[in-house]
Coordinates of N, CA, C and O in Angstrom, one line a residue:
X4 N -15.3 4.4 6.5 CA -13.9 4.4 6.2 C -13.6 3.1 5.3 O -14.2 2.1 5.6
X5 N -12.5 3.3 3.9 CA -12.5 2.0 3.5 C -11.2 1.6 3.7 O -10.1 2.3 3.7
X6 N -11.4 0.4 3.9 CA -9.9 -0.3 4.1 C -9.1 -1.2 3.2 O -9.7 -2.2 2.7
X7 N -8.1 -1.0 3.0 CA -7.2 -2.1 2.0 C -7.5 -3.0 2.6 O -8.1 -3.1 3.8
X8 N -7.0 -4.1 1.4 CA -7.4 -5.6 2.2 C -6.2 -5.8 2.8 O -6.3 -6.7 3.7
X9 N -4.5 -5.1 2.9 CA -4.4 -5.6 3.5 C -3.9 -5.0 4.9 O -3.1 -5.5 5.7
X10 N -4.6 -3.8 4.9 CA -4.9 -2.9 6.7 C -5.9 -3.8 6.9 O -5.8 -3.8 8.1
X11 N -6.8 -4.6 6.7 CA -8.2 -5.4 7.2 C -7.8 -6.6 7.7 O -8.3 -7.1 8.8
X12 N -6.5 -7.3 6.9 CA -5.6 -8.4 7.5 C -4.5 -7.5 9.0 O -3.9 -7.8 10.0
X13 N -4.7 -6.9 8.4 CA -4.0 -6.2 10.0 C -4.5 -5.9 11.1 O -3.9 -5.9 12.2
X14 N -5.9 -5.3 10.8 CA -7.0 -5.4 11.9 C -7.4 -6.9 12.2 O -7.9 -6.9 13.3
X15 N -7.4 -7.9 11.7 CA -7.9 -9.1 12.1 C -7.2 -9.8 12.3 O -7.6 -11.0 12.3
X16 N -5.7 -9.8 12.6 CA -4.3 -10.0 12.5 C -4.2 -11.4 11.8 O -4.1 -12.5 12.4
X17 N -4.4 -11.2 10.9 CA -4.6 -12.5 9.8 C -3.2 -13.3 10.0 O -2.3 -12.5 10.3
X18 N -2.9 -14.5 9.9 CA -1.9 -15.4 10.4 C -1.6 -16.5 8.6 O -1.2 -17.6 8.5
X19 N -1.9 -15.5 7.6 CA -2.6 -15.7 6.3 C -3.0 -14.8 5.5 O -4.2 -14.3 5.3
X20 N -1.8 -14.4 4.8 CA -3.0 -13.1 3.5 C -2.3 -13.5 2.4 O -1.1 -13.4 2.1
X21 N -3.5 -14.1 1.4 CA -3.3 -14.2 0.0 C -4.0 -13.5 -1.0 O -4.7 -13.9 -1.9
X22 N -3.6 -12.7 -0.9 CA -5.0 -11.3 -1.6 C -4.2 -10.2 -1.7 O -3.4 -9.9 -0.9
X23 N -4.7 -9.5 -3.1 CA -4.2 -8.3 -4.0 C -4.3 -7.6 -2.5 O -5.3 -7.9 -1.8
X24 N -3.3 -6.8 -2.1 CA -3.1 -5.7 -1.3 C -4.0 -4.4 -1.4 O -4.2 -3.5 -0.6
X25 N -4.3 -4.5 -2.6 CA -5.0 -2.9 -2.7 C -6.5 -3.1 -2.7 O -7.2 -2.2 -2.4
X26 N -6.8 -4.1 -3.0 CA -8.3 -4.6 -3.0 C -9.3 -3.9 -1.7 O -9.3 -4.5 -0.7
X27 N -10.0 -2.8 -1.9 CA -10.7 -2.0 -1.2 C -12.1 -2.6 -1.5 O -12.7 -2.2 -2.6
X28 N -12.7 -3.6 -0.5 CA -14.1 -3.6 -0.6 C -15.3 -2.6 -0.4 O -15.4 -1.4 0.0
X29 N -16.2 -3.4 -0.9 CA -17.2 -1.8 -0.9 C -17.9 -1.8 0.5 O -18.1 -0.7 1.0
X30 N -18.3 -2.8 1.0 CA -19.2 -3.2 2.4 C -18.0 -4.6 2.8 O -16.9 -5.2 2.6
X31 N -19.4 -4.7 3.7 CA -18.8 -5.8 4.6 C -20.3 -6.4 4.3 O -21.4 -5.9 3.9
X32 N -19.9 -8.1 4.7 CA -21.2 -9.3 5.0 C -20.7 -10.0 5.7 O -19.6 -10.1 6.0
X33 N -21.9 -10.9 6.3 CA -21.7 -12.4 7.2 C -22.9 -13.4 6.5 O -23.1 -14.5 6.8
X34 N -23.8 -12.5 4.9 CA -24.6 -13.7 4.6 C -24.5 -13.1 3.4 O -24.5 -11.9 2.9
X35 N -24.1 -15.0 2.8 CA -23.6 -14.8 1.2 C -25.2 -14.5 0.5 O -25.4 -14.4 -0.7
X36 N -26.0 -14.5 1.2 CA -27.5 -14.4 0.2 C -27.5 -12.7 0.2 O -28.1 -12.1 -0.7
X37 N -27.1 -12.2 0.6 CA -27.1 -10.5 0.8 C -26.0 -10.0 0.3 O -26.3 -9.0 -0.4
X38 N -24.8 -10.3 0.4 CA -23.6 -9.9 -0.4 C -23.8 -9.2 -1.1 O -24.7 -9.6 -1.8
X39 N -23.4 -8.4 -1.4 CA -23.6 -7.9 -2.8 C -21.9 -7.4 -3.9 O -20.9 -6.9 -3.3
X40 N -21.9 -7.8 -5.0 CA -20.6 -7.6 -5.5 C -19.8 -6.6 -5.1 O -20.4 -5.5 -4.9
X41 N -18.3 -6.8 -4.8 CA -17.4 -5.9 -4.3 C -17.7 -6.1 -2.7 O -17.1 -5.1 -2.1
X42 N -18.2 -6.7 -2.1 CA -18.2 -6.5 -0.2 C -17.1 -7.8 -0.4 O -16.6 -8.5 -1.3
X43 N -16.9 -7.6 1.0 CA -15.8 -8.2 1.6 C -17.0 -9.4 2.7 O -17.9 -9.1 3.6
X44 N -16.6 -10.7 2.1 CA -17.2 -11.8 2.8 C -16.6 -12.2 4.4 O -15.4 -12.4 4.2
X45 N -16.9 -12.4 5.7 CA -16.5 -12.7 6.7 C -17.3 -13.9 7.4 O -18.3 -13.8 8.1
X46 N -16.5 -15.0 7.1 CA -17.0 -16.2 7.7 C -17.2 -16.3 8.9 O -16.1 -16.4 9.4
X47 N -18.4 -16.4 9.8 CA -18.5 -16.9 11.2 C -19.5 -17.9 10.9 O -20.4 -18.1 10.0
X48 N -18.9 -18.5 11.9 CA -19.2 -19.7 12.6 C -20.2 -19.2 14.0 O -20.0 -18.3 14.8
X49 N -21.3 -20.0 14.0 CA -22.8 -19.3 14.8 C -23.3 -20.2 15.5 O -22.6 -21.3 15.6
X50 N -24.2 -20.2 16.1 CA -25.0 -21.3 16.6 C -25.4 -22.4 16.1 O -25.4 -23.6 16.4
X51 N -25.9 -21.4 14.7 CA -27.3 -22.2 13.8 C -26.0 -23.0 12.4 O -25.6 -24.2 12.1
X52 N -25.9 -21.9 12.0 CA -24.7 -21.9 10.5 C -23.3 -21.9 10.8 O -23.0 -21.8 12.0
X53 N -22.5 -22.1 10.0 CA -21.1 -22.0 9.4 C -20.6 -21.5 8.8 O -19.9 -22.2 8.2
X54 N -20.3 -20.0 8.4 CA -20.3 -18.9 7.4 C -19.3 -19.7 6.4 O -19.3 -19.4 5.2
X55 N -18.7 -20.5 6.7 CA -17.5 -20.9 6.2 C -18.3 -21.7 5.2 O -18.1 -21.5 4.0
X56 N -19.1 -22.5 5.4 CA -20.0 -23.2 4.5 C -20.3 -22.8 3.2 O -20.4 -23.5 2.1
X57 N -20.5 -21.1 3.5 CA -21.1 -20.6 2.4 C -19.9 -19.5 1.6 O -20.3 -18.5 1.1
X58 N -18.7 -19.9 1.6 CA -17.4 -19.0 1.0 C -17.9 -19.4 -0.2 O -18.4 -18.5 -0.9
X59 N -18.0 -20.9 -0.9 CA -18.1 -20.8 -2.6 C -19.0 -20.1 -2.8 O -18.9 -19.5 -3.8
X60 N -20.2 -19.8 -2.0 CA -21.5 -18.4 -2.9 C -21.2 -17.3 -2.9 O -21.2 -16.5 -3.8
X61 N -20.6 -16.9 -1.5 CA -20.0 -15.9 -1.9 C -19.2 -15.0 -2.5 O -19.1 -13.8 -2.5
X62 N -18.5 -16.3 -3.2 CA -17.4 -15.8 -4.2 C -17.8 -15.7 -5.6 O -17.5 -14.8 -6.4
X63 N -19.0 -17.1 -5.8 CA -20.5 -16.7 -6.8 C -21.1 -15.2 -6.9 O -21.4 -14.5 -8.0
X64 N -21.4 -14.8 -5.6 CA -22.1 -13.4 -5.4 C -21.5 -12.4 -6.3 O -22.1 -11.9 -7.3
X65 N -19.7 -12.4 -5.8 CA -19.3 -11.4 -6.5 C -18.3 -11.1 -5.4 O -17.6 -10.2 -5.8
X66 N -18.0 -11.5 -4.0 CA -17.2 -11.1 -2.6 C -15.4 -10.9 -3.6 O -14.8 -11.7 -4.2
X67 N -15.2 -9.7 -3.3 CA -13.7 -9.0 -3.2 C -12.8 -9.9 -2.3 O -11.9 -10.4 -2.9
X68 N -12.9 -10.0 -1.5 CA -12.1 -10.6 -0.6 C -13.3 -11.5 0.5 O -14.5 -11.1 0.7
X69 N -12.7 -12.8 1.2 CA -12.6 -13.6 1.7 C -12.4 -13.5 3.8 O -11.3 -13.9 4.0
X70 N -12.9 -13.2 4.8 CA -12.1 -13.8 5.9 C -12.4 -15.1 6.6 O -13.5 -15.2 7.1
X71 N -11.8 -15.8 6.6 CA -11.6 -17.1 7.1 C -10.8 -17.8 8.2 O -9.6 -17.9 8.2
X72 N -11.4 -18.3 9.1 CA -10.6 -19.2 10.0 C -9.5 -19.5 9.1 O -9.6 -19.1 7.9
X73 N -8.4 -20.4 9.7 CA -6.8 -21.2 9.2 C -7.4 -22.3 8.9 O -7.6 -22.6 7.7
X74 N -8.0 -23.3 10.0 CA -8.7 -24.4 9.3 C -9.5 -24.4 8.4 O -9.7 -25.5 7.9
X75 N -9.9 -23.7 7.9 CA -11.0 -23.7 6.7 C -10.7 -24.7 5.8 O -9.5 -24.9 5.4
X76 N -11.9 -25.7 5.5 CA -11.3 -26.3 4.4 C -12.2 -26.3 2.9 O -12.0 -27.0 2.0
X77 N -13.1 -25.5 2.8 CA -14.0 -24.8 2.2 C -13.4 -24.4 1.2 O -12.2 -24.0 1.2
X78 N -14.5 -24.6 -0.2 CA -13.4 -24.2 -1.6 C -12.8 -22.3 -2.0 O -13.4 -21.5 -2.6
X79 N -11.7 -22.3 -1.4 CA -11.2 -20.5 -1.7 C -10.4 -20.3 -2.8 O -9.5 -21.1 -2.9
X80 N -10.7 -19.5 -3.5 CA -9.9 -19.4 -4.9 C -8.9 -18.9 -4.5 O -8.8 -18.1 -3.6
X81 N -7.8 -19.5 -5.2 CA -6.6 -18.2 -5.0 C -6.3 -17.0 -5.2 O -6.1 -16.7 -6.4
X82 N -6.1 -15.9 -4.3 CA -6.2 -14.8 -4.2 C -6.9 -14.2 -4.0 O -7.0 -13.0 -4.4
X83 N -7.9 -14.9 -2.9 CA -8.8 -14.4 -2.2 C -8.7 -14.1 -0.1 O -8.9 -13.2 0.7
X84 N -8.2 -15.4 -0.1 CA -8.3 -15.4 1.3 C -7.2 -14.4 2.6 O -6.0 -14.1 2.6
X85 N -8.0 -14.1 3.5 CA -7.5 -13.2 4.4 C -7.9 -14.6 5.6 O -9.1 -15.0 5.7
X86 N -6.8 -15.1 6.4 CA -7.2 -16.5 7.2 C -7.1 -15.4 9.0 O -6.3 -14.5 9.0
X87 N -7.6 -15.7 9.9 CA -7.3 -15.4 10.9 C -7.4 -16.9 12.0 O -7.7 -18.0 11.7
X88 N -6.9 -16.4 13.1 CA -6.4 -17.5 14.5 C -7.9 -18.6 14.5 O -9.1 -18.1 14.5
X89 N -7.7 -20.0 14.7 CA -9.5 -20.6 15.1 C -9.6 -19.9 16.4 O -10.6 -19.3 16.7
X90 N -8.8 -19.9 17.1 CA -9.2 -19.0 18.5 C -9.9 -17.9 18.9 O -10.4 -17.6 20.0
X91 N -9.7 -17.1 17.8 CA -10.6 -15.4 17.4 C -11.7 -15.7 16.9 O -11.8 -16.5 16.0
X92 N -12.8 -14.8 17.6 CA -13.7 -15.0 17.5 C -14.6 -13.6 17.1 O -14.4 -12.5 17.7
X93 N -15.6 -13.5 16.1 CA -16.6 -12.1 15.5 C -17.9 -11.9 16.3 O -18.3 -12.8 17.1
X94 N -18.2 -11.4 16.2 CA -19.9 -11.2 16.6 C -20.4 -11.9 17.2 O -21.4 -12.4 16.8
X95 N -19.8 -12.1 18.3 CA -20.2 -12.8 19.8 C -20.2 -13.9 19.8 O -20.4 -14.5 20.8

């Protein structure tokens, strides 16, 4: 199923959307080395890594859209970012 970016800020109840509304990514990622242009980048924060660390490559890659913690202080272009709660948490 594809999602607007901004039904995807409504699934992730983003508290933050600065991004073209219509912007339909092609995939989804959690590693900017795999990305591939048009996916939609989703920063977590892990054991090992910081996905947040790696938003400038991803945006290098080619990532459509951005999701990001609110604290983020990682460089995000404008008109990318979809921010959700630091309290919410992805993939365990």
């Amino acid at each position: 199923m594809k999602l607007r970016a901004e039904e995807i800020a409504a699934a992730v109840q983003a508290v933050h959307f600065d991004a073209a509304a219509g912007i339909v990514p092609s995939g989804y990622s959690i590693d900017s080395r795999t990305l591939v242009a048009g996916e939609c980048f989703i920063a977590i924060q892990g054991p090992n890594f910081d996905g947040h660390e790696f938003i400038g490559a991803a945006l290098k890659q080619g990532a459509a859209l951005v999701i990001a913690r609110t604290d983020t202080t990682s460089p995000i272009e404008a008109g990318w970012p979809v921010k959700v709660p630091v309290s919410q948490r992805y993939g365990g």
